[in-house]
Amino acid sequence: MIDFIERPIDRQAAAFLCRGVKDDAGALRAVVSLLSQAVGQGHVCLDLEEVAGLLARIPGRDEPLRLPDAASLVALLRSLSTLGKPGEHCPLILDDAGRLYLYRYFRYEALLADAIRARTASESVGPDDSALAESLDRYFAPSENAGEDRQRQAALTALQRRFSVISGGPGTGKTTTVVRILGLMLEQPGGERLRIAMAAPTGKAAARLASSIAALRESLPCSDEAKRAVHGQVTTIHRLLGTLPGSTGFRHNERNPLPCDAVIVDEASMVDLPLMTALVAALTPQARLILIGDRDQLASVEAGAVLGDICRAAESPGSAVAGCVTVLDRNYRFGDGSGIAALSRAVNAGDDSEAFRLLADAGSGTISIEATPTRDTMKKRLAVPVLEGFRSYLEAETPAEALRLFDRFRILTALREGPWGATGMNHAAETLLHEAGLLTSSAPFYRGRPVLITENDYIHKLFNGDTGIILPDPDTGYLRAFFATPDGAIRAIPPEFLPRHETAFAMTVHKSQGSEFDRVLMVLPPEDTLLLTRELIYTGITRARKSVTLWSDESVFSAAVKRRTERRSGLRERLVNG
C-alpha cells in the first residue's frame, strides 16, 4: 500500500500533463502525481517497476487504487502527448530502464553524467608519480600511517585528475588532506599562477572550512611563500556561481565559465542535482573539480544524492569514475575505543542490535540511550540537559565567549514540527530557561536568543546555516545579533536586518550538517516514520565531538537503523554504463 500524500502541486501537475487523455481508472494521473511527489521527496525519477501493482490510497477516493503492471503503465504513459523518450524535448521522459522523469531532472542528470565522463576521460593534468614523489614524502611522511596511506593517495589523485572525490567520516582527515593538496598544487611548477576557488553549500560550512585552513596552513612542510598562497577564502556555491535576482540561473555558466583552474567543494553530500549540474557546467574543460564529503551522511534536501551515486559508481571497475574516489577510513579524532566511532560504524552497517547494545552499555560514558519522553514528561526530562547545556553561554561576559560556549551543546531532532521536533524543543527550552531566570524577555529579539539563518543574504553577508546570538553590544548596550567570521573575528548586525531565521536551541539533523558540538542530545519521535533512516542517525551522532545521548524507544531506533535512504536516480547507471 502506498500512502498517497498528494500535495496540491502534485495534483495540478498530473492534471496538466495528462490533459486530453481519457483515464477512467485514474491510474495515469496517479502515476504522474506520484512522480511529482517523488521529486518533492528528493528522488530524481520514478521507477515504474517499484510502483507497478501496488495499492495507492488517494485523497478523495473511497477505495484504494491498484496500479497496473509495469507494461500496462508504459502503454498508458505512451498515450500522453507530453511523454517523450531520451533525446526528445517533452515535459515527461521515459527511459529504456522504466524510469519516468520530469524533463528538467532528466536533463540535469544527463548533463552532469556527460560532464563527469568527459572530465574523467581527459588526460592527466598533473605531474607524474616520480615528479611528485619527493613532495608527497614531505607532506605524507611514511611514519604517519601504518599500511596504505589513503590521504596520500587522495592527494595524488587530486593532482593528477580533473575530477576527484575524497570521502570520509568526521575525524578522518578530509580537511587536513585538502590543505595539503592546496600546498602541493601551489608549489608545483607554475603553481603560483593557479586560480583556486573553494566553496561549500552553506555559509556555516564555508566558515568552518576557512577556519580549518587558517589553523592548518602554518603546519605545511613548504616555503613561507607557498603558505601565504594557501588562502582561506571560502564562499558558498551560490555566491561563487553568481545568483541572478528573480532567476534560477547563475551568472557563471557554460557560456561564461568560472575563471578558475581548480574548484574545491566541501560538504558535497549536501549539494543537490540541479546545483551540482550548474557548478560542473560553469567549469572550463581544463579545470580540476575536487569534491569533499561524507558519502554516509544524509543526502541533499532537494532532489538527488549526487555524492553517494558517484561513490557507488566508483565501486564498479569499469565505471567512468573508477579510480577517482578515495575513501578515508582511519579516524584521527576518535580513539580505537571511542563509543561514538563504534556506534557510527554499527549504524552504517545497519546492525541495529550492535548499535543498541553499544548505546545501552552504561560503561561507555560517551554514548547513551533513554526512552523518548511523553508530551507530559518532556519538560521535566529536558530540564537538566537544557540548563546544563546552555547556562554557560548565557552567563558569558562577551559575545565571543558566548558564541564559543554555545557550540558546546545542541539538541538535534529528526522532525521539524511537533513536540518532538525542533519547534517543540525550542519552545520547551525557552520556557525552562525563562523559569530559571537565564532568559528575561519574551520579545522576538531577546538577550541570549540563538538564531539560525535559513536563507542567504548577500548584502549583509549572512548565509543559510549561520548561527548567531542576540546580545547587548558591549559599547552601546543596544541588542545586536553577533556572528563569528571565518577569520575568528566577531561581527554585529542589528536584529531587524536579519534575513529569515529561527531559534536555534534545537535544530533538525538536516540543518546540523556541517556543524560540530561537544555534546549532542538527539531526539527521535515515539513512533516510527519513513523519515527515520540510518543516514539520519549517523549524521546526528557524528555531530558530537565528545558525547551523544539519544532519546528513542528501541523499536523506533532499530527500524531507523535498518532503513536506508534510497534516492531514485539514474546517475550511477549512467556513470557505470554510459
Coordinates of C-alpha atoms in Angstrom, one line a residue:
M1 CA 0.0 0.0 0.0
I2 CA 1.3 3.5 -0.9
D3 CA 0.2 6.3 1.3
F4 CA -0.5 8.9 -1.3
I5 CA 0.3 12.2 0.4
E6 CA -0.7 14.2 -2.6
R7 CA 0.2 17.9 -2.5
P8 CA -1.8 20.5 -4.5
I9 CA 1.3 20.9 -6.8
D10 CA 1.2 17.1 -7.5
R11 CA -2.5 17.2 -8.3
Q12 CA -2.1 20.2 -10.6
A13 CA 1.0 18.7 -12.4
A14 CA -0.9 15.5 -13.1
A15 CA -4.0 17.3 -14.4
F16 CA -1.8 19.5 -16.7
L17 CA 0.4 16.7 -18.0
C18 CA -2.5 14.3 -18.5
R19 CA -4.9 16.7 -20.1
G20 CA -6.9 15.5 -23.0
V21 CA -6.4 11.8 -22.2
K22 CA -9.3 9.6 -21.0
D23 CA -8.2 7.8 -17.9
D24 CA -11.3 6.3 -16.3
A25 CA -9.4 4.3 -13.6
G26 CA -7.2 7.3 -12.6
A27 CA -4.0 5.2 -12.9
L28 CA -2.3 7.5 -15.4
R29 CA -2.9 10.6 -13.3
A30 CA -1.9 8.7 -10.2
V31 CA 1.5 7.8 -11.7
V32 CA 2.2 11.3 -12.9
S33 CA 1.2 12.6 -9.5
L34 CA 3.5 10.0 -7.8
L35 CA 6.4 11.3 -10.0
S36 CA 5.8 14.9 -8.8
Q37 CA 5.5 13.6 -5.2
A38 CA 8.8 11.6 -5.6
V39 CA 10.7 14.7 -6.8
G40 CA 9.4 16.6 -3.8
Q41 CA 10.8 13.8 -1.6
G42 CA 14.2 14.1 -3.1
H43 CA 14.0 11.5 -5.9
V44 CA 15.1 12.3 -9.4
C45 CA 12.8 9.9 -11.1
L46 CA 10.0 7.3 -10.5
D47 CA 10.9 3.6 -11.1
L48 CA 7.8 2.1 -12.7
E49 CA 8.8 -1.4 -11.6
E50 CA 8.6 -0.4 -8.0
V51 CA 5.1 1.1 -8.1
A52 CA 3.6 -1.4 -10.5
G53 CA 0.8 -3.5 -9.0
L54 CA 0.8 -1.5 -5.7
L55 CA -2.3 -0.2 -4.0
A56 CA -2.4 3.6 -3.7
R57 CA -4.5 5.3 -1.1
I58 CA -5.5 8.5 -2.9
P59 CA -7.1 11.5 -1.2
G60 CA -10.7 12.0 -2.1
R61 CA -11.1 8.4 -3.3
D62 CA -13.1 5.9 -1.1
E63 CA -11.3 2.8 -2.3
P64 CA -7.6 2.3 -2.8
L65 CA -6.5 2.2 -6.4
R66 CA -4.4 -0.8 -7.6
L67 CA -1.9 0.4 -10.2
P68 CA -1.4 -1.9 -13.3
D69 CA 1.7 -3.8 -14.1
A70 CA 4.8 -2.1 -15.5
A71 CA 4.0 -2.9 -19.1
S72 CA 0.5 -1.6 -18.8
L73 CA 1.8 1.6 -17.1
V74 CA 4.2 2.1 -20.0
A75 CA 1.3 1.7 -22.5
L76 CA -0.8 4.2 -20.6
L77 CA 2.0 6.7 -20.4
R78 CA 2.6 6.4 -24.2
S79 CA -0.9 7.7 -24.8
L80 CA 0.3 11.0 -23.5
S81 CA 1.4 13.7 -25.9
T82 CA 3.5 15.1 -23.1
L83 CA 5.7 12.0 -22.9
G84 CA 8.9 11.6 -24.9
K85 CA 12.0 9.3 -24.9
P86 CA 15.6 10.3 -24.2
G87 CA 16.8 12.8 -26.8
E88 CA 13.3 14.4 -27.2
H89 CA 12.2 17.6 -25.5
C90 CA 9.0 16.7 -23.8
P91 CA 7.7 17.5 -20.3
L92 CA 7.9 13.8 -19.3
I93 CA 10.7 11.4 -20.3
L94 CA 10.6 7.6 -20.0
D95 CA 13.9 5.9 -20.4
D96 CA 14.6 2.3 -21.5
A97 CA 15.1 1.2 -17.9
G98 CA 11.5 2.2 -17.0
R99 CA 12.4 5.3 -15.1
L100 CA 10.0 8.2 -15.5
Y101 CA 11.4 11.7 -15.2
L102 CA 10.2 15.3 -15.4
Y103 CA 12.2 16.7 -18.3
R104 CA 14.4 19.1 -16.4
Y105 CA 15.6 16.5 -14.0
F106 CA 16.3 14.1 -16.8
R107 CA 18.4 16.9 -18.4
Y108 CA 20.2 17.7 -15.2
E109 CA 21.2 14.1 -14.7
A110 CA 22.3 13.6 -18.4
L111 CA 24.3 16.8 -18.4
L112 CA 26.0 16.0 -15.1
A113 CA 26.9 12.4 -16.1
D114 CA 28.2 13.6 -19.5
A115 CA 30.3 16.3 -17.9
I116 CA 31.8 14.0 -15.4
R117 CA 32.6 11.4 -18.0
A118 CA 34.2 14.0 -20.2
R119 CA 36.3 15.2 -17.3
T120 CA 37.5 11.7 -16.3
A121 CA 38.2 10.7 -19.9
S122 CA 40.7 13.6 -20.4
E123 CA 44.4 13.0 -20.0
S124 CA 46.2 13.6 -16.7
V125 CA 46.6 17.2 -15.8
G126 CA 49.3 17.0 -13.2
P127 CA 52.9 15.7 -12.8
D128 CA 53.6 12.0 -12.9
D129 CA 54.3 9.9 -9.8
S130 CA 58.0 10.3 -9.9
A131 CA 57.9 14.1 -10.1
L132 CA 55.6 14.2 -7.1
A133 CA 57.4 11.6 -5.0
E134 CA 59.6 14.0 -3.1
S135 CA 56.7 16.4 -2.4
L136 CA 54.4 13.6 -1.3
D137 CA 57.0 12.2 1.0
R138 CA 57.3 15.6 2.7
Y139 CA 53.6 16.1 3.1
F140 CA 52.7 12.5 4.0
A141 CA 55.6 11.0 5.9
P142 CA 55.6 7.2 5.9
S143 CA 55.7 7.2 9.7
E144 CA 52.4 9.0 9.9
N145 CA 50.3 6.0 8.9
A146 CA 50.6 2.2 9.1
G147 CA 49.8 0.4 5.9
E148 CA 48.1 2.2 3.0
D149 CA 48.1 6.0 3.2
R150 CA 44.8 7.0 1.7
Q151 CA 45.4 10.6 2.4
R152 CA 48.5 10.5 0.2
Q153 CA 46.5 8.6 -2.5
A154 CA 43.7 11.2 -2.4
A155 CA 46.2 14.0 -2.9
L156 CA 47.9 12.2 -5.8
T157 CA 44.5 11.6 -7.4
A158 CA 43.5 15.2 -7.0
L159 CA 46.7 16.5 -8.5
Q160 CA 46.7 14.1 -11.5
R161 CA 43.0 14.1 -12.5
R162 CA 40.4 16.8 -13.5
F163 CA 37.8 15.1 -11.3
S164 CA 38.3 13.5 -7.9
V165 CA 36.3 12.8 -4.7
I166 CA 37.6 12.5 -1.2
S167 CA 35.0 10.9 1.2
G168 CA 35.3 10.0 4.8
G169 CA 33.5 10.4 8.2
P170 CA 34.2 13.1 10.8
G171 CA 37.8 13.0 12.0
T172 CA 39.2 11.0 9.1
G173 CA 41.4 13.9 7.9
K174 CA 39.4 15.3 4.9
T175 CA 40.2 18.9 5.7
T176 CA 43.9 18.1 6.5
T177 CA 44.2 16.4 3.2
V178 CA 42.6 19.4 1.4
V179 CA 45.0 21.8 2.9
R180 CA 47.9 19.6 1.9
I181 CA 46.5 19.4 -1.6
L182 CA 46.5 23.2 -1.8
G183 CA 50.1 23.3 -0.7
L184 CA 51.1 20.7 -3.2
M185 CA 49.3 22.4 -6.1
L186 CA 50.8 25.8 -5.3
E187 CA 54.4 24.5 -5.0
Q188 CA 54.4 22.7 -8.4
P189 CA 56.0 24.5 -11.4
G190 CA 53.6 27.2 -12.4
G191 CA 51.5 26.7 -9.2
E192 CA 51.8 30.3 -8.2
R193 CA 49.6 31.2 -11.1
L194 CA 46.8 28.8 -10.3
R195 CA 43.4 30.3 -9.6
I196 CA 41.8 28.1 -6.9
A197 CA 38.3 28.6 -5.6
M198 CA 36.9 26.9 -2.5
A199 CA 33.2 26.6 -1.8
A200 CA 30.6 24.9 0.3
P201 CA 26.8 24.6 0.1
T202 CA 26.1 26.7 3.2
G203 CA 27.7 29.7 4.8
K204 CA 28.3 27.7 8.0
A205 CA 30.2 25.0 6.2
A206 CA 32.2 27.7 4.3
A207 CA 33.2 29.4 7.5
R208 CA 34.3 26.1 9.1
L209 CA 36.5 25.2 6.1
A210 CA 38.0 28.7 6.1
S211 CA 38.7 28.5 9.8
S212 CA 40.3 25.0 9.4
I213 CA 42.5 26.2 6.6
A214 CA 43.7 29.1 8.6
A215 CA 44.6 26.8 11.5
L216 CA 46.4 24.2 9.4
R217 CA 48.3 26.1 6.8
E218 CA 51.2 27.0 9.1
S219 CA 51.9 23.4 9.6
L220 CA 52.5 22.7 5.9
P221 CA 56.0 21.5 5.1
C222 CA 56.6 24.1 2.4
S223 CA 58.1 27.6 2.0
D224 CA 56.6 30.6 3.7
E225 CA 55.7 32.0 0.3
A226 CA 53.6 28.8 -0.5
K227 CA 52.0 29.0 2.9
R228 CA 50.9 32.6 2.2
A229 CA 49.4 31.5 -1.1
V230 CA 47.2 28.9 0.7
H231 CA 44.4 31.4 1.2
G232 CA 41.4 30.7 3.4
Q233 CA 38.8 32.4 1.2
V234 CA 35.8 30.1 1.1
T235 CA 32.4 31.1 -0.3
T236 CA 29.0 29.5 -0.9
I237 CA 28.5 27.7 -4.2
H238 CA 25.6 30.1 -5.0
R239 CA 27.8 33.1 -4.5
L240 CA 30.7 31.5 -6.4
L241 CA 28.4 31.0 -9.4
G242 CA 26.7 34.3 -9.0
T243 CA 23.0 34.3 -8.3
L244 CA 20.7 36.3 -10.6
P245 CA 17.7 38.1 -8.9
G246 CA 14.4 36.5 -10.0
S247 CA 16.1 33.7 -11.8
T248 CA 17.1 30.1 -11.1
G249 CA 20.2 30.6 -13.4
F250 CA 23.6 31.9 -12.5
R251 CA 26.0 34.5 -13.9
H252 CA 28.6 31.8 -14.5
N253 CA 27.6 29.0 -16.8
E254 CA 28.8 27.2 -19.9
R255 CA 28.8 30.4 -21.9
N256 CA 30.5 32.4 -19.1
P257 CA 32.7 29.9 -17.2
L258 CA 34.3 30.5 -13.9
P259 CA 37.8 31.9 -14.1
C260 CA 39.3 29.1 -12.1
D261 CA 41.9 26.4 -12.6
A262 CA 40.6 24.3 -9.7
V263 CA 37.4 24.3 -7.6
I264 CA 37.2 22.5 -4.3
V265 CA 33.8 21.8 -2.8
D266 CA 33.4 20.8 0.9
E267 CA 30.3 19.1 2.4
A268 CA 29.5 17.8 -1.1
S269 CA 26.9 15.4 0.2
M270 CA 24.6 18.4 0.8
V271 CA 24.8 19.5 -2.9
D272 CA 21.7 18.6 -4.9
L273 CA 21.5 17.5 -8.5
P274 CA 20.5 20.9 -10.1
L275 CA 23.2 22.8 -8.2
M276 CA 25.9 20.3 -8.9
T277 CA 25.0 20.3 -12.6
A278 CA 25.2 24.1 -12.6
L279 CA 28.6 24.1 -11.0
V280 CA 30.1 21.5 -13.4
A281 CA 28.6 23.3 -16.4
A282 CA 30.4 26.5 -15.2
L283 CA 33.8 24.9 -15.2
T284 CA 36.2 25.2 -18.1
P285 CA 37.2 21.8 -19.6
Q286 CA 40.7 22.2 -18.2
A287 CA 39.7 23.0 -14.6
R288 CA 40.0 20.5 -11.8
L289 CA 37.0 19.7 -9.6
I290 CA 37.6 18.2 -6.2
L291 CA 34.6 17.1 -4.1
I292 CA 35.0 16.6 -0.4
G293 CA 32.3 15.0 1.8
D294 CA 30.9 12.1 3.7
R295 CA 29.1 9.6 1.5
D296 CA 27.3 8.1 4.5
Q297 CA 25.7 11.4 5.6
L298 CA 22.2 12.5 4.8
A299 CA 21.7 13.3 1.1
S300 CA 20.7 16.8 0.0
V301 CA 17.4 18.3 1.0
E302 CA 16.5 18.8 -2.7
A303 CA 16.5 16.2 -5.4
G304 CA 19.3 13.8 -5.8
A305 CA 22.1 12.0 -3.9
V306 CA 24.9 13.1 -6.1
L307 CA 27.9 12.3 -3.9
G308 CA 26.5 8.9 -2.9
D309 CA 25.7 8.0 -6.5
I310 CA 29.3 8.9 -7.6
C311 CA 30.9 6.9 -4.8
R312 CA 28.7 3.9 -5.5
A313 CA 29.5 4.1 -9.2
A314 CA 33.3 4.1 -8.4
E315 CA 32.9 0.7 -6.8
S316 CA 32.3 -0.7 -10.4
P317 CA 35.8 -1.3 -12.0
G318 CA 34.6 -0.2 -15.5
S319 CA 32.8 3.0 -14.5
A320 CA 33.8 6.5 -15.6
V321 CA 34.7 7.4 -12.0
A322 CA 36.7 4.2 -11.1
G323 CA 39.9 5.4 -9.6
C324 CA 38.6 8.9 -9.0
V325 CA 37.2 8.3 -5.5
T326 CA 39.3 7.9 -2.3
V327 CA 37.6 6.8 0.9
L328 CA 39.4 7.8 4.1
D329 CA 38.7 5.3 6.8
R330 CA 41.3 5.9 9.6
N331 CA 39.8 8.1 12.3
Y332 CA 42.2 10.6 14.0
R333 CA 39.6 12.3 16.2
F334 CA 38.2 9.3 18.0
G335 CA 40.4 6.7 19.5
D336 CA 40.0 2.9 18.9
G337 CA 37.8 2.6 22.0
S338 CA 35.6 5.6 21.2
G339 CA 31.9 4.9 21.7
I340 CA 30.9 7.4 19.0
A341 CA 33.2 5.8 16.5
A342 CA 32.0 2.3 17.3
L343 CA 28.3 3.4 17.2
S344 CA 28.7 5.2 13.9
R345 CA 30.2 2.0 12.4
A346 CA 27.4 -0.2 13.6
V347 CA 24.8 2.3 12.3
N348 CA 26.4 2.5 8.9
A349 CA 26.5 -1.3 8.8
G350 CA 22.7 -1.4 9.5
D351 CA 23.5 -3.5 12.6
D352 CA 20.7 -2.3 14.9
S353 CA 21.4 -4.9 17.6
E354 CA 25.1 -4.0 18.0
A355 CA 24.2 -0.3 17.8
F356 CA 21.6 -0.6 20.6
R357 CA 24.0 -2.7 22.7
L358 CA 26.6 0.0 22.5
L359 CA 24.2 2.7 23.5
A360 CA 22.8 0.6 26.4
D361 CA 26.3 -0.1 27.8
A362 CA 26.4 2.1 30.8
G363 CA 30.2 1.8 31.0
S364 CA 30.7 3.8 27.8
G365 CA 30.3 7.3 29.2
T366 CA 30.3 8.9 25.8
I367 CA 27.1 7.4 24.3
S368 CA 23.8 6.5 25.9
I369 CA 20.1 6.0 25.1
E370 CA 17.0 6.8 27.1
A371 CA 13.3 6.2 26.2
T372 CA 11.6 9.1 24.4
P373 CA 9.6 11.2 26.9
T374 CA 5.9 11.6 26.5
R375 CA 4.3 15.0 25.9
D376 CA 3.6 15.3 29.7
T377 CA 7.1 14.4 30.8
M378 CA 9.0 16.2 28.1
K379 CA 9.6 19.5 30.0
K380 CA 10.8 17.7 33.2
R381 CA 13.1 15.4 31.2
L382 CA 14.6 18.4 29.3
A383 CA 15.3 20.5 32.4
V384 CA 18.7 19.0 33.3
P385 CA 20.2 18.9 29.8
V386 CA 18.9 22.3 28.8
L387 CA 20.1 24.1 32.0
E388 CA 23.5 22.3 32.0
G389 CA 23.9 22.7 28.3
F390 CA 23.0 26.4 27.9
R391 CA 23.8 28.1 31.2
S392 CA 27.4 28.8 30.5
Y393 CA 26.9 30.8 27.3
L394 CA 24.0 32.8 28.8
E395 CA 26.3 33.8 31.7
A396 CA 29.2 34.6 29.4
E397 CA 30.7 38.1 29.7
T398 CA 31.5 38.8 26.0
P399 CA 29.8 37.9 22.6
A400 CA 32.9 36.0 21.6
E401 CA 32.8 33.9 24.7
A402 CA 29.1 33.3 24.3
L403 CA 29.5 32.1 20.7
R404 CA 32.3 29.7 21.7
L405 CA 30.3 28.3 24.7
F406 CA 27.1 27.9 22.7
D407 CA 28.7 25.4 20.5
R408 CA 29.3 23.1 23.4
F409 CA 25.8 21.6 23.3
R410 CA 22.9 21.3 20.9
I411 CA 19.6 19.5 20.7
L412 CA 19.1 17.7 17.4
T413 CA 15.7 16.4 16.1
A414 CA 14.5 14.2 13.4
L415 CA 11.4 16.2 12.8
R416 CA 10.8 19.9 12.4
E417 CA 7.3 20.3 13.8
G418 CA 5.6 18.9 16.8
P419 CA 6.5 18.3 20.5
W420 CA 9.5 16.0 19.5
G421 CA 10.5 18.3 16.6
A422 CA 12.8 21.4 16.6
T423 CA 9.9 23.8 17.1
G424 CA 8.6 22.0 20.2
M425 CA 12.1 21.6 21.6
N426 CA 12.9 25.2 21.1
H427 CA 9.7 26.3 22.8
A428 CA 10.4 23.9 25.8
A429 CA 14.0 25.1 26.1
E430 CA 12.9 28.8 26.1
T431 CA 10.3 28.1 28.8
L432 CA 12.8 26.3 31.0
L433 CA 15.5 29.0 30.6
H434 CA 12.9 31.7 31.4
E435 CA 11.8 29.9 34.5
A436 CA 15.4 29.5 35.6
G437 CA 16.0 33.3 35.2
L438 CA 18.5 32.8 32.5
L439 CA 16.3 34.5 29.9
T440 CA 14.4 37.6 31.0
S441 CA 12.4 38.7 28.0
S442 CA 9.8 37.1 25.6
A443 CA 10.2 39.8 22.9
P444 CA 11.0 38.5 19.4
F445 CA 14.6 39.6 19.9
Y446 CA 15.7 39.0 23.5
R447 CA 19.1 38.8 25.2
G448 CA 20.6 35.3 24.7
R449 CA 18.4 34.2 21.8
P450 CA 20.3 32.0 19.5
V451 CA 19.3 32.4 15.8
L452 CA 19.9 30.1 12.8
I453 CA 19.9 31.8 9.4
T454 CA 17.7 29.9 6.9
E455 CA 18.3 31.9 3.7
N456 CA 21.3 33.6 2.0
D457 CA 21.6 37.4 2.4
Y458 CA 24.5 38.6 0.3
I459 CA 24.0 42.3 1.3
H460 CA 24.7 41.5 5.0
K461 CA 26.9 38.5 4.3
L462 CA 24.7 36.1 6.2
F463 CA 24.2 32.7 4.8
N464 CA 21.9 29.7 5.3
G465 CA 23.3 27.7 8.3
D466 CA 25.0 30.7 10.0
T467 CA 24.4 30.7 13.8
G468 CA 24.4 33.9 15.9
I469 CA 23.3 35.1 19.3
I470 CA 21.3 38.2 20.2
L471 CA 23.2 40.1 22.9
P472 CA 23.7 43.7 24.1
D473 CA 26.5 45.5 22.3
P474 CA 29.3 46.0 24.9
D475 CA 29.8 49.5 23.7
T476 CA 26.3 50.8 23.2
G477 CA 24.1 48.5 25.1
Y478 CA 21.8 48.0 22.1
L479 CA 20.8 44.5 21.2
R480 CA 22.7 43.1 18.2
A481 CA 23.0 39.7 16.5
F482 CA 26.6 38.6 16.9
F483 CA 28.2 36.1 14.4
A484 CA 31.7 34.6 14.2
T485 CA 33.5 35.3 11.0
P486 CA 35.8 32.8 9.2
D487 CA 38.9 34.7 10.4
G488 CA 37.9 34.4 14.0
A489 CA 36.6 37.9 14.4
I490 CA 33.1 38.8 15.6
R491 CA 30.6 40.9 13.7
A492 CA 27.4 42.6 14.9
I493 CA 24.2 43.0 12.9
P494 CA 21.1 45.0 14.0
P495 CA 18.4 42.3 14.6
E496 CA 15.9 43.9 12.3
F497 CA 18.3 43.4 9.4
L498 CA 18.4 39.7 9.8
P499 CA 17.2 37.6 6.9
R500 CA 14.8 34.7 7.5
H501 CA 15.8 32.9 10.7
E502 CA 14.7 30.7 13.5
T503 CA 15.5 30.0 17.2
A504 CA 18.4 27.5 17.5
F505 CA 18.5 25.8 20.9
A506 CA 17.3 22.8 18.9
M507 CA 17.7 22.2 15.2
T508 CA 16.9 19.4 12.8
V509 CA 19.7 16.9 11.9
H510 CA 19.4 18.2 8.3
K511 CA 20.2 21.7 9.5
S512 CA 23.1 20.5 11.6
Q513 CA 25.1 19.2 8.7
G514 CA 28.5 21.0 8.5
S515 CA 28.4 21.7 12.3
E516 CA 30.1 20.1 15.3
F517 CA 29.3 20.3 19.0
D518 CA 31.0 18.9 22.1
R519 CA 27.7 17.2 23.3
V520 CA 24.6 16.3 21.4
L521 CA 21.1 15.3 22.6
M522 CA 19.4 13.7 19.7
V523 CA 15.6 13.2 19.9
L524 CA 13.6 10.7 17.9
P525 CA 9.7 10.7 17.9
P526 CA 7.9 7.9 19.8
E527 CA 6.5 6.4 16.6
D528 CA 8.4 5.2 13.5
T529 CA 8.3 7.2 10.3
L530 CA 9.9 6.9 6.9
L531 CA 11.9 10.0 7.7
L532 CA 14.0 8.0 10.2
T533 CA 16.9 6.3 8.4
R534 CA 20.4 5.1 9.3
E535 CA 21.8 8.1 7.4
L536 CA 19.9 10.5 9.7
I537 CA 21.0 8.6 12.8
Y538 CA 24.6 8.5 11.6
T539 CA 24.6 12.2 10.7
G540 CA 23.2 13.2 14.1
I541 CA 25.6 11.2 16.3
T542 CA 28.6 12.3 14.3
R543 CA 27.9 15.9 15.0
A544 CA 29.2 15.2 18.5
R545 CA 32.9 15.5 19.4
K546 CA 32.7 14.1 22.9
S547 CA 29.3 12.6 23.8
V548 CA 25.9 11.9 22.5
T549 CA 22.7 11.0 24.2
L550 CA 19.8 9.5 22.2
W551 CA 16.2 9.7 23.2
S552 CA 14.4 6.9 21.4
D553 CA 12.5 3.7 22.0
E554 CA 14.3 0.6 21.0
S555 CA 11.8 -0.4 18.3
V556 CA 12.0 3.0 16.7
F557 CA 15.8 3.2 16.8
S558 CA 16.1 -0.4 15.3
A559 CA 13.7 0.4 12.5
A560 CA 15.6 3.6 11.6
V561 CA 19.0 1.8 11.6
K562 CA 17.6 -0.9 9.3
R563 CA 16.1 1.6 6.8
R564 CA 18.4 3.2 4.2
T565 CA 17.8 6.4 2.4
E566 CA 17.0 5.4 -1.2
R567 CA 17.1 8.2 -3.7
R568 CA 15.8 7.1 -7.1
S569 CA 18.0 8.3 -9.9
G570 CA 19.9 7.0 -13.0
L571 CA 23.2 8.8 -12.3
R572 CA 25.0 5.8 -11.0
E573 CA 24.0 3.7 -14.0
R574 CA 25.0 6.5 -16.4
L575 CA 28.5 6.7 -14.9
V576 CA 28.9 2.9 -14.9
N577 CA 27.3 2.0 -18.3
G578 CA 27.4 5.3 -20.2

